[in-house]
Coordinates of C-alpha atoms and ligand atoms in Angstrom, one line a residue:
M369 CA 0.3 52.7 164.6
P370 CA 2.8 51.1 161.8
D371 CA 6.3 52.1 161.8
Y372 CA 7.3 53.9 158.8
Q373 CA 11.1 54.0 159.8
L374 CA 12.3 51.9 156.7
L375 CA 10.3 54.5 154.4
T376 CA 11.8 57.3 156.2
E377 CA 15.3 56.1 155.9
L378 CA 14.7 55.3 152.1
L379 CA 13.3 58.9 151.4
G380 CA 16.6 60.3 152.9
L381 CA 15.2 63.8 153.6
P382 CA 16.8 65.5 156.6
Q383 CA 14.2 66.6 159.4
V384 CA 11.2 64.3 158.4
R385 CA 9.5 61.2 159.4
V386 CA 7.2 59.2 157.0
T387 CA 3.8 58.9 158.6
H388 CA 1.8 57.4 155.7
Y389 CA 1.9 56.2 152.2
E390 CA -0.3 55.9 149.3
L391 CA 0.2 54.2 146.0
L392 CA -2.0 56.2 143.2
G393 CA -2.2 54.0 140.1
R394 CA 0.7 52.4 138.7
D395 CA 3.1 55.4 138.5
R396 CA 2.5 57.6 141.5
I397 CA 3.2 57.5 145.2
R398 CA 2.7 59.7 148.0
L399 CA 4.4 59.8 151.2
A400 CA 3.1 61.8 153.9
V401 CA 5.9 63.4 156.0
E402 CA 5.9 65.0 159.5
S403 CA 8.5 67.5 160.3
T404 CA 10.9 66.6 163.2
V405 CA 12.0 70.2 163.6
E406 CA 11.7 71.2 167.4
A407 CA 11.9 74.7 167.3
A408 CA 11.7 77.9 165.1
V409 CA 13.6 81.3 165.2
C410 CA 11.3 84.2 165.8
P411 CA 11.9 86.5 162.8
D412 CA 11.2 89.6 165.0
C413 CA 13.3 89.0 168.1
Q414 CA 15.6 86.3 166.9
L415 CA 14.8 84.1 169.9
V416 CA 14.2 80.3 169.6
S417 CA 10.7 79.2 170.3
F418 CA 9.8 75.5 171.3
A419 CA 6.3 76.2 171.7
L420 CA 4.2 74.5 169.1
H421 CA 1.3 76.9 167.8
E422 CA -0.5 74.9 165.4
T423 CA 0.0 72.7 162.1
S424 CA -1.3 74.3 158.9
K425 CA -3.1 72.6 156.1
A426 CA -1.1 69.8 154.2
Q427 CA 0.6 70.8 150.9
L428 CA 1.7 68.6 148.2
I429 CA 5.4 68.9 147.7
R430 CA 6.7 67.2 144.5
D431 CA 10.1 65.1 145.3
L432 CA 12.2 62.8 143.3
P433 CA 10.7 59.6 141.8
I434 CA 10.7 56.3 144.0
W435 CA 10.7 53.0 142.4
Q436 CA 9.8 54.8 139.1
R437 CA 6.9 56.3 140.6
R438 CA 6.3 60.1 140.6
C439 CA 6.4 61.1 144.1
W440 CA 4.5 63.9 146.2
L441 CA 5.2 64.5 149.9
P442 CA 1.9 65.9 151.7
Y443 CA 3.6 68.0 154.4
A444 CA 1.9 70.3 156.8
P445 CA 4.1 73.1 158.0
R446 CA 3.9 73.9 161.7
R447 CA 3.8 77.2 163.3
F448 CA 5.7 78.0 166.6
K449 CA 4.6 80.9 168.9
C450 CA 7.4 83.1 170.3
A451 CA 7.2 83.3 174.1
T452 CA 8.7 86.9 174.1
C453 CA 6.7 88.8 171.5
Q454 CA 3.7 86.3 171.0
D455 CA 4.1 86.3 167.2
T456 CA 3.9 83.0 165.4
C457 CA 6.2 81.8 162.8
V458 CA 6.5 78.9 160.4
E459 CA 9.1 76.2 160.9
R460 CA 12.1 76.3 158.5
V461 CA 13.2 73.0 157.0
L462 CA 16.4 72.1 155.2
W463 CA 14.8 70.3 152.5
R464 CA 12.3 72.7 151.1
E465 CA 12.2 76.6 150.5
P466 CA 9.2 78.3 152.0
D467 CA 6.2 78.5 149.9
W468 CA 7.7 76.5 147.0
D469 CA 5.9 73.3 145.9
Y470 CA 9.0 71.3 145.2
S471 CA 11.8 69.9 147.5
I472 CA 15.2 71.5 147.0
R473 CA 16.7 68.3 145.8
Y474 CA 13.8 67.8 143.0
E475 CA 14.3 71.4 142.1
Q476 CA 18.1 70.8 141.7
A477 CA 17.6 67.7 139.6
I478 CA 15.2 69.5 137.1
Y479 CA 17.8 72.3 137.0
Q480 CA 20.5 70.0 136.0
R481 CA 18.5 68.7 133.1
T482 CA 17.5 71.9 131.9
R483 CA 21.2 72.3 131.2
R484 CA 21.2 69.6 128.6
E485 CA 17.7 68.8 127.7
P486 CA 14.9 71.0 126.0
I487 CA 12.3 72.3 128.3
S488 CA 9.6 70.8 126.6
Q489 CA 11.0 67.4 127.0
I490 CA 11.5 67.6 130.6
A491 CA 8.0 69.0 131.0
E492 CA 6.4 66.1 129.2
S493 CA 8.4 63.4 131.0
E494 CA 8.0 65.0 134.6
Q495 CA 4.3 65.9 133.7
L496 CA 4.9 69.5 134.6
S497 CA 4.1 72.6 132.7
E498 CA 6.7 74.1 130.5
D499 CA 6.3 77.4 132.6
I500 CA 7.2 75.6 135.6
V501 CA 10.4 73.9 134.3
Q502 CA 11.1 77.4 133.1
G503 CA 10.7 78.9 136.3
I504 CA 12.9 76.2 137.9
F505 CA 15.5 77.1 135.3
E506 CA 15.4 80.8 135.9
R507 CA 15.6 80.2 139.7
G508 CA 18.5 77.8 139.3
A509 CA 20.3 80.0 136.9
K510 CA 20.0 83.0 139.3
K511 CA 21.3 81.0 142.3
H512 CA 24.2 79.6 140.3
S513 CA 25.2 83.0 139.0
T514 CA 26.0 84.4 142.4
P515 CA 29.7 84.8 143.2
A516 CA 29.3 82.4 146.3
A517 CA 27.7 79.7 144.4
T518 CA 30.1 79.6 141.6
R519 CA 32.7 77.5 143.6
S520 CA 31.5 73.9 144.1
Ligands
ZN1601 ZN1 9.6 87.0 168.9

C-alpha cells in the first residue's frame, strides 16, 4: 500500500489521513481522506464510544485549491455504536461541519472573499453557483455577528 504521508502533511487538515489521490484533467484533484478520529460521544448518554459500527458512503467535500487545482476530498464519515444505549452516532471532525459539503477552511476563505468581491465573480472563479456563494456569505455573516465571535 503506498504511503501518502507526504500528501497528508501537505493537506494539513487535522484528524485525516490521505489514502488515495486522483488528478482530473488539468485543473482538478481529488484526495481521498480517512478520518483518524478514534471515538465519538453519544449524543444521548454523553458517553464516549470506541466501537466502530460502520462507514457510510463517501461524500465529496470541497477544500482549498492545491497546486492551482480545485480540490475535493472524498470522505466517508464513520458511525460509532454506543455500548450503553446501543444507539449509533456519526463521528465529529474538526475540519468540517456535519452535512456541509465544504471544509470549514474553504468556507472561511470564500466568506472572506465575499467581503471584498462580488458574489458573481467568486462563483465564476470557483465554479460554484451564486446561490451557494450567497449561502456561505449568509452563514459566515451570522457566525461573525454573534458576540463571542466579534473578538478575534
Ligand atoms: Zn449512548
